[in-house]
CSV table of C-alpha atoms and ligand atoms in Angstrom, one decimal:
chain,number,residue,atom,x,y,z
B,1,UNK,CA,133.6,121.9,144.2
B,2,UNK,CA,132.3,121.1,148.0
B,3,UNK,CA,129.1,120.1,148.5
B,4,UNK,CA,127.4,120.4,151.8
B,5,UNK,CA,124.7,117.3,152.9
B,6,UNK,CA,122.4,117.2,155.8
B,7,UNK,CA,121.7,114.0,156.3
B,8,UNK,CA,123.6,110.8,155.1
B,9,UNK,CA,120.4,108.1,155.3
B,10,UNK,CA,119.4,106.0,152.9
B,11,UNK,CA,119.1,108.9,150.3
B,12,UNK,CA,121.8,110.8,151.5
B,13,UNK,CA,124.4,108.0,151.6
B,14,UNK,CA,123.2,107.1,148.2
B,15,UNK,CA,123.8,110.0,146.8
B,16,UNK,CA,127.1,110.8,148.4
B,17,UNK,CA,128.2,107.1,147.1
B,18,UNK,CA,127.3,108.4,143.7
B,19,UNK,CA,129.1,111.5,143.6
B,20,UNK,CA,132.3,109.8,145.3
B,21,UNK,CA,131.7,106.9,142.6
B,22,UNK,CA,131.1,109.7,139.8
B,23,UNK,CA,134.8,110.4,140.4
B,24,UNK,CA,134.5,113.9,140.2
B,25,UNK,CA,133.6,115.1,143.9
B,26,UNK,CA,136.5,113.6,146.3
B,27,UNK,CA,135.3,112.3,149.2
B,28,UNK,CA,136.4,114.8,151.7
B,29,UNK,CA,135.3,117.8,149.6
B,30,UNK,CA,131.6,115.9,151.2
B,31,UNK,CA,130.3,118.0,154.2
B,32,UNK,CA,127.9,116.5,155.5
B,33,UNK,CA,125.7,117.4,158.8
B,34,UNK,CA,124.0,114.4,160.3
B,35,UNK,CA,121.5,113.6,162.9
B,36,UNK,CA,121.0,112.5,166.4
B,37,UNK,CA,121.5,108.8,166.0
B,38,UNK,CA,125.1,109.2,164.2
B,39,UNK,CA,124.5,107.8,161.2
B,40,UNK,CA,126.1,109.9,159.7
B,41,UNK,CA,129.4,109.1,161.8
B,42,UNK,CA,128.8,105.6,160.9
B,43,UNK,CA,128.5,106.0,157.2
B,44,UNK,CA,131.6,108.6,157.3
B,45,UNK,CA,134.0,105.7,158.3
B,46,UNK,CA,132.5,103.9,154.9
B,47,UNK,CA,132.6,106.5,152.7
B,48,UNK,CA,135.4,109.2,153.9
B,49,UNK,CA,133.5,112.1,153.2
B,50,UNK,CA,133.7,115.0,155.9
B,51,UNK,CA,131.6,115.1,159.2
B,52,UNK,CA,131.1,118.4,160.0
B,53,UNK,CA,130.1,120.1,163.8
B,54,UNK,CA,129.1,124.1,162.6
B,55,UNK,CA,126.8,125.0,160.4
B,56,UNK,CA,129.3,127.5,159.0
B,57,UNK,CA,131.4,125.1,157.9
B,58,UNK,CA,128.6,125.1,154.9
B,59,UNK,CA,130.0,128.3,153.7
B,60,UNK,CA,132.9,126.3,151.8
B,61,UNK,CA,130.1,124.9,150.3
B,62,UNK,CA,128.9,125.1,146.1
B,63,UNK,CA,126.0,123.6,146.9
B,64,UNK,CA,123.9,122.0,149.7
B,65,UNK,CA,121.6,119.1,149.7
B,66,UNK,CA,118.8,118.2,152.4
B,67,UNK,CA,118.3,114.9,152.7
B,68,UNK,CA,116.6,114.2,155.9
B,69,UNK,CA,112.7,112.9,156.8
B,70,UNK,CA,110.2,115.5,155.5
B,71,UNK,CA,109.0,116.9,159.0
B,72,UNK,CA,113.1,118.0,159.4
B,73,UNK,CA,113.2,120.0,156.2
B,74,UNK,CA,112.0,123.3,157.4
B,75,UNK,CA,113.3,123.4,160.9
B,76,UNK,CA,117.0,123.0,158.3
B,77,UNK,CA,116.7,125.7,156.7
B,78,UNK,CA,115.6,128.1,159.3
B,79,UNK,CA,118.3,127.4,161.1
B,80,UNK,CA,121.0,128.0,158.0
B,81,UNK,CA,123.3,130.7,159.4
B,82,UNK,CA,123.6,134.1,157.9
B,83,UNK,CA,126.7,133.0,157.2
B,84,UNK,CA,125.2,130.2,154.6
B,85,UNK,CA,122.0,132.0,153.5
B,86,UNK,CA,124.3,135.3,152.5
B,87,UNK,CA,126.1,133.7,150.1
B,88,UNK,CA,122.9,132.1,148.4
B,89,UNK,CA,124.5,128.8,147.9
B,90,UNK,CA,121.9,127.1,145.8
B,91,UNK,CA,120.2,124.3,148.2
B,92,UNK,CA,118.0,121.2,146.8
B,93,UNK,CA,115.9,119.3,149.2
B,94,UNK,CA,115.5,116.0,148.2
B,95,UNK,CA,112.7,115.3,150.7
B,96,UNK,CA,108.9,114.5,149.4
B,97,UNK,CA,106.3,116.6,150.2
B,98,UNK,CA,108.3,119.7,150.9
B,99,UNK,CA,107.4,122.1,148.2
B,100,UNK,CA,109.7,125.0,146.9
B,101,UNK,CA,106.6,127.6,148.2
B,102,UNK,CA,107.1,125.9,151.8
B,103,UNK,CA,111.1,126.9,151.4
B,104,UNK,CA,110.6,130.3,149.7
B,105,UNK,CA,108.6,131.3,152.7
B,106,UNK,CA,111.7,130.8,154.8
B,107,UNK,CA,114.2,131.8,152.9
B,108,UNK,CA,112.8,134.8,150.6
B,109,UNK,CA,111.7,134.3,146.6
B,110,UNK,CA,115.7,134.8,145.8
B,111,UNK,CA,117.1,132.3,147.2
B,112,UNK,CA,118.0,129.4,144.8
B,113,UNK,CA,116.0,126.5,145.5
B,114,UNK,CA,115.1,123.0,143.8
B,115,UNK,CA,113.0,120.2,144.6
B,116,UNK,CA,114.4,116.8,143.8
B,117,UNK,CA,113.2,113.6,144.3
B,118,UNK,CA,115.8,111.1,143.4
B,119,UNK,CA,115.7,107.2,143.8
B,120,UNK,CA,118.8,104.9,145.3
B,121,UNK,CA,120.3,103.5,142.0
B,122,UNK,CA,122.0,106.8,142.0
B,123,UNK,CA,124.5,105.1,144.4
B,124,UNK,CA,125.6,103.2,141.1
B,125,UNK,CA,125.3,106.6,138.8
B,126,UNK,CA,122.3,105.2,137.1
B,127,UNK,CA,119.2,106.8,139.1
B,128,UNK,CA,116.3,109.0,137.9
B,129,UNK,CA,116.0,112.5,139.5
B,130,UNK,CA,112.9,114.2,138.9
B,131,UNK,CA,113.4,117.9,139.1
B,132,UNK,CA,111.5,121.6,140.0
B,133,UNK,CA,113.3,124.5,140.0
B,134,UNK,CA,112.6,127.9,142.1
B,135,UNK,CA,111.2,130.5,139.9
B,136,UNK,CA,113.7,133.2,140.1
B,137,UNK,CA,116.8,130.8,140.0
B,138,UNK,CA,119.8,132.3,137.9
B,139,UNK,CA,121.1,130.0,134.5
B,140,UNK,CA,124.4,129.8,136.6
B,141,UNK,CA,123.3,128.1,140.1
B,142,UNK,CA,121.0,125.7,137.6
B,143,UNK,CA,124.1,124.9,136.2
B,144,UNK,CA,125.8,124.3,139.6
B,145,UNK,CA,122.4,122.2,140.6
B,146,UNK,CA,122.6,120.2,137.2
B,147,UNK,CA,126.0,119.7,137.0
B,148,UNK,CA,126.3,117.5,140.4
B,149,UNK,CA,122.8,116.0,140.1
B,150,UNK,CA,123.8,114.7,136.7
B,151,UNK,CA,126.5,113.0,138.2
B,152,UNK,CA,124.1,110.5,139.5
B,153,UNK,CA,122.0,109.3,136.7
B,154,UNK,CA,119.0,110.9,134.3
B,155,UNK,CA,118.5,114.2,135.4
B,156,UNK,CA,114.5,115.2,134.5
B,157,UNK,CA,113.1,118.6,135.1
B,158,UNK,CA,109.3,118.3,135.9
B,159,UNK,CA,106.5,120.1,136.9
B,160,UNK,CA,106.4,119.9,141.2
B,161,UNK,CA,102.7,118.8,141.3
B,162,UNK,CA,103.7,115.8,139.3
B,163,UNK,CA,107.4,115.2,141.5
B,164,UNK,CA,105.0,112.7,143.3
B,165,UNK,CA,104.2,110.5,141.3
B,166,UNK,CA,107.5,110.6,140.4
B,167,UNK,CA,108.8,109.6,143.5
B,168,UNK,CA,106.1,106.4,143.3
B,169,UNK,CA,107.3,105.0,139.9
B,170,UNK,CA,111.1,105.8,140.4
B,171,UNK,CA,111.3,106.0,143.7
B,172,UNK,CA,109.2,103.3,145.1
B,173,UNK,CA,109.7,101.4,142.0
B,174,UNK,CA,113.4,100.0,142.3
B,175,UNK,CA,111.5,97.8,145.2
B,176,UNK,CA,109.0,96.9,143.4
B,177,UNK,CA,111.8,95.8,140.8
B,178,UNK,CA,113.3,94.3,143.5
B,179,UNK,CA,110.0,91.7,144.3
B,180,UNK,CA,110.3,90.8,140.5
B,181,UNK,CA,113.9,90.0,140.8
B,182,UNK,CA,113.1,87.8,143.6
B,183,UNK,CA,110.0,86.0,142.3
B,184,UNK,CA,111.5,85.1,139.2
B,185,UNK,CA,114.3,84.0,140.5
B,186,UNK,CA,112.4,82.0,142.9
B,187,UNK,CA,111.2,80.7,139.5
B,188,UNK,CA,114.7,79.9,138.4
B,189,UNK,CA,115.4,77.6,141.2
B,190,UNK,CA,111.7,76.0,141.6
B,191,UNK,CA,113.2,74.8,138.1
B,192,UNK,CA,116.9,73.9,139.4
B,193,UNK,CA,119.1,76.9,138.5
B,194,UNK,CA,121.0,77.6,141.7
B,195,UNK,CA,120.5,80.6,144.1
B,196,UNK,CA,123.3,82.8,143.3
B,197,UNK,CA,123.1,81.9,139.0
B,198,UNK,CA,119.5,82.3,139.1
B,199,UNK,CA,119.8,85.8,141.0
B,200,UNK,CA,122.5,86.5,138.3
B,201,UNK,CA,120.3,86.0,135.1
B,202,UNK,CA,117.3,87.6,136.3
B,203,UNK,CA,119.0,91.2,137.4
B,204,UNK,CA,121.1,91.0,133.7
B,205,UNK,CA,118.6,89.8,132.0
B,206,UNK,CA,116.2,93.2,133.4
B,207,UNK,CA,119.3,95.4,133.0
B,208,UNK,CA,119.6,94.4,129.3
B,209,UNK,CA,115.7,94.6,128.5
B,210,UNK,CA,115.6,98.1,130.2
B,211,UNK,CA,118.6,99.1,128.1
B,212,UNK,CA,117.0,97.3,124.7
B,213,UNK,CA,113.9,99.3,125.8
B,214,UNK,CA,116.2,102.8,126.1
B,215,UNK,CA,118.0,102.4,122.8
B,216,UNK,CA,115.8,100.9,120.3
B,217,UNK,CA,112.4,103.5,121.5
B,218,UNK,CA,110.0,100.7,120.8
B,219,UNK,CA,106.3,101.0,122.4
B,220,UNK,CA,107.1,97.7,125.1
B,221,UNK,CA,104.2,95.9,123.5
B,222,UNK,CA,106.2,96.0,120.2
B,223,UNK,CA,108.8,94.3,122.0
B,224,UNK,CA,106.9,92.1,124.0
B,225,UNK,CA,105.6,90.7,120.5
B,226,UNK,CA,109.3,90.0,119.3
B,227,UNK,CA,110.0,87.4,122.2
B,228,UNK,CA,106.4,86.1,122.0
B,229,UNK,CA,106.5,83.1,118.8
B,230,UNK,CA,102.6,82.3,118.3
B,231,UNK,CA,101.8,79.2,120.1
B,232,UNK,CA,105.3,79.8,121.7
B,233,UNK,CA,106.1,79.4,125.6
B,234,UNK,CA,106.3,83.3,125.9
B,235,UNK,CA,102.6,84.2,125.1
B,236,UNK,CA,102.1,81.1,127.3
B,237,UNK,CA,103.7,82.7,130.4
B,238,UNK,CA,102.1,86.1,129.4
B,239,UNK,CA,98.4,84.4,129.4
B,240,UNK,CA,99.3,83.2,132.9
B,241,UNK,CA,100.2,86.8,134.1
B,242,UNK,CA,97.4,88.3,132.7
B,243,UNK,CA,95.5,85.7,134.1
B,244,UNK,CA,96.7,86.6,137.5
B,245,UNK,CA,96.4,90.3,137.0
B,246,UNK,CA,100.0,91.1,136.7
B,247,UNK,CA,99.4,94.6,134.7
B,248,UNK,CA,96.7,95.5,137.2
B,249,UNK,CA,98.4,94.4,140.3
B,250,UNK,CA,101.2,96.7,139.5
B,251,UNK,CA,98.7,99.7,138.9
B,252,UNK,CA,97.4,98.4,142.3
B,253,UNK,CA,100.8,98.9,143.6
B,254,UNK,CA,101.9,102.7,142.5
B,255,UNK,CA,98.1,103.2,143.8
B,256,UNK,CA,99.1,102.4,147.1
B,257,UNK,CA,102.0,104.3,147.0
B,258,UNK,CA,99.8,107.4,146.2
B,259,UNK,CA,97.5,106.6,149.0
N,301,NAP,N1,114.8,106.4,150.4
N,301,NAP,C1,114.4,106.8,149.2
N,301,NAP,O1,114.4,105.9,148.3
N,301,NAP,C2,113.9,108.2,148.9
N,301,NAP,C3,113.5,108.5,147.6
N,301,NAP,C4,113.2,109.8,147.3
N,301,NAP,C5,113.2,110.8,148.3
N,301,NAP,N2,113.6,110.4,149.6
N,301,NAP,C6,113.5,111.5,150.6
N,301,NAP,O2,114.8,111.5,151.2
N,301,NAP,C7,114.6,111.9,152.6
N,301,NAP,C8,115.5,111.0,153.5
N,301,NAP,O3,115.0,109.7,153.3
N,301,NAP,P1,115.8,108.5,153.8
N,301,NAP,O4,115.2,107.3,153.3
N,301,NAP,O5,117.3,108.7,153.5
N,301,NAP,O6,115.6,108.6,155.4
N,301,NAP,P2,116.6,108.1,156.6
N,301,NAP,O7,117.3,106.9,156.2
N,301,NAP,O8,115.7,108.1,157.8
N,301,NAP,O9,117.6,109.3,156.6
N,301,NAP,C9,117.3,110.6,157.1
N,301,NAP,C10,118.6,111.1,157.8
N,301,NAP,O10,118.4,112.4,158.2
N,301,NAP,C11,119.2,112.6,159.4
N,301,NAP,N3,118.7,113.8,160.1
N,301,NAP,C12,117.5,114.0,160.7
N,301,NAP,N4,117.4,115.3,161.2
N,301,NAP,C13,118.6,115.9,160.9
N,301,NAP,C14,119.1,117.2,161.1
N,301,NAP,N5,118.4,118.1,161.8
N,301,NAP,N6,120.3,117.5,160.6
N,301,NAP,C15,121.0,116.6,159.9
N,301,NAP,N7,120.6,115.3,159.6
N,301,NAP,C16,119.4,115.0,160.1
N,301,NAP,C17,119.0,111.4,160.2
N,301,NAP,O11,120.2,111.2,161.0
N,301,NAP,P3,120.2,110.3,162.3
N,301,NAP,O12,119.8,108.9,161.8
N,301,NAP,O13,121.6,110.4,162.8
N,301,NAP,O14,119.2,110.9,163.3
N,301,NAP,C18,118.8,110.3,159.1
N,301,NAP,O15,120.0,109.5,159.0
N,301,NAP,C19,113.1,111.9,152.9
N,301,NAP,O16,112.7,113.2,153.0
N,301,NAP,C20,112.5,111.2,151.7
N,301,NAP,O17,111.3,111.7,151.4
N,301,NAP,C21,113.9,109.1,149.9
């Protein structure tokens, strides 16, 4: 199955790694349309999918996925060619901020549409893709949607209102992860671990609490209080966040994001 792209950024190369990476969509069966500055043409020489020059060349296309700055999205899809927008091959826009009304205005209330907002672990198959679909979209293009999508990590349908605050927490919040990895590691070699070990046991040690998390279902509290011995150095390193508004500066944080 070929899957057309326009736009191979940040999320447009991260998804293409994913789906390359998924083993299941070869490289070259990757159209993708880029932009002025040839990025894409850059990133094509790193990830071997196919740069395309006519918009027809989407026809060969399953499925099509707009990843470009939000102000580009509409200007896309009204310039699909008949060729493309005949065939109804099911397109997902992946930008924020570009509701499924905006697109059905364009391209008619049959044409199958989603809104997805994705964030960039699903270059590593392990993202979260919050998901709206288009109202009158037939069980077998949702299939064709959710079967690539999948590909890249937990696939969520969700109510669009709400796709922006999913973008904040998923989206924004693999930097946010990021600033933790780094502080604490900071930590790790304030106290003599070196750079590269202390960088090593932070990200496992957040992987494996994230999966411990996933698996066992526990409220995070309950599992907060499993580390935390009374009078033990845990709750002693909790106080101190808490003290320093850790919870709240977090809050602060997805706040901004919303601003
Ligand atoms: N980054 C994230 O974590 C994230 C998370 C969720 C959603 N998103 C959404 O994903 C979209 C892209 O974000 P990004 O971070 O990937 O931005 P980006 O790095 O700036 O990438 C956007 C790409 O779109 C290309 N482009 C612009 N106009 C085009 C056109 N008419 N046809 C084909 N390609 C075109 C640009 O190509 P040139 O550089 O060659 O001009 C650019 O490489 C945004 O709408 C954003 O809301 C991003």
């Amino acid at each position: 199955m070929k899957i057309g792209f326009f736009g191979a950024g940040h999320m447009g190369s991260a998804m293409i790694q994913g789906l390359i990476a998924s083993g299941k969509i070869p490289a070259q069966d990757i159209l993708v349309k880029g932009g002025r500055s040839q990025t894409a043409k850059k990133r094509q020489k790193e990830l071997g999918f196919t740069l395309i020059d006519q918009l027809e060349e989407l026809t060969e296309a399953s499925l099509l996925i707009v990843a470009v700055n939000p102000a580009g999205v509409l200007p896309i899809i009204q310039s699909l060619p008949a060729a493309v927008t005949d065939k109804k091959i099911p397109l997902v826009s992946v930008a924020a901020g570009v509701d499924i009304a905006e697109m059905t205005e364009v391209l008619g209330s049959d044409y199958p549409l989603a809104h997805c907002i994705p964030n960039t672990p699903v270059s590593v198959n392990e993202g979260v893709l919050g998901i709206s679909y288009s109202e009158q979209l037939s069980a077998a293009d949702k299939e064709i949607i959710d079967q690539s999508l999948q590909l890249l990590g937990s696939l969520i349908e969700i109510d669009e209102p709400l796709l922006g605050i999913v973008g904040s927490v998923a989206g924004c919040g693999p930097a946010f992860v990021d600033l933790f990895i780094e502080a604490l590691s900071d930590a790790g070699v304030f106290y003599g671990l070196n750079r590269e070990l202390s960088y090593q046991i932070v990200e496992q040690m957040i992987k494996g609490a994230a999966e411990l998390a996933l698996q066992s279902k526990k409220h995070p509290g309950e599992l907060k209080d499993g580390v935390a011995t009374p009078g033990g150095t845990t709750i002693k390193g909790v106080v101190a966040l808490e003290k320093h508004g850790f919870r709240n500066a977090v809050i602060e944080g997805v706040k901004g994001t919303m601003e």
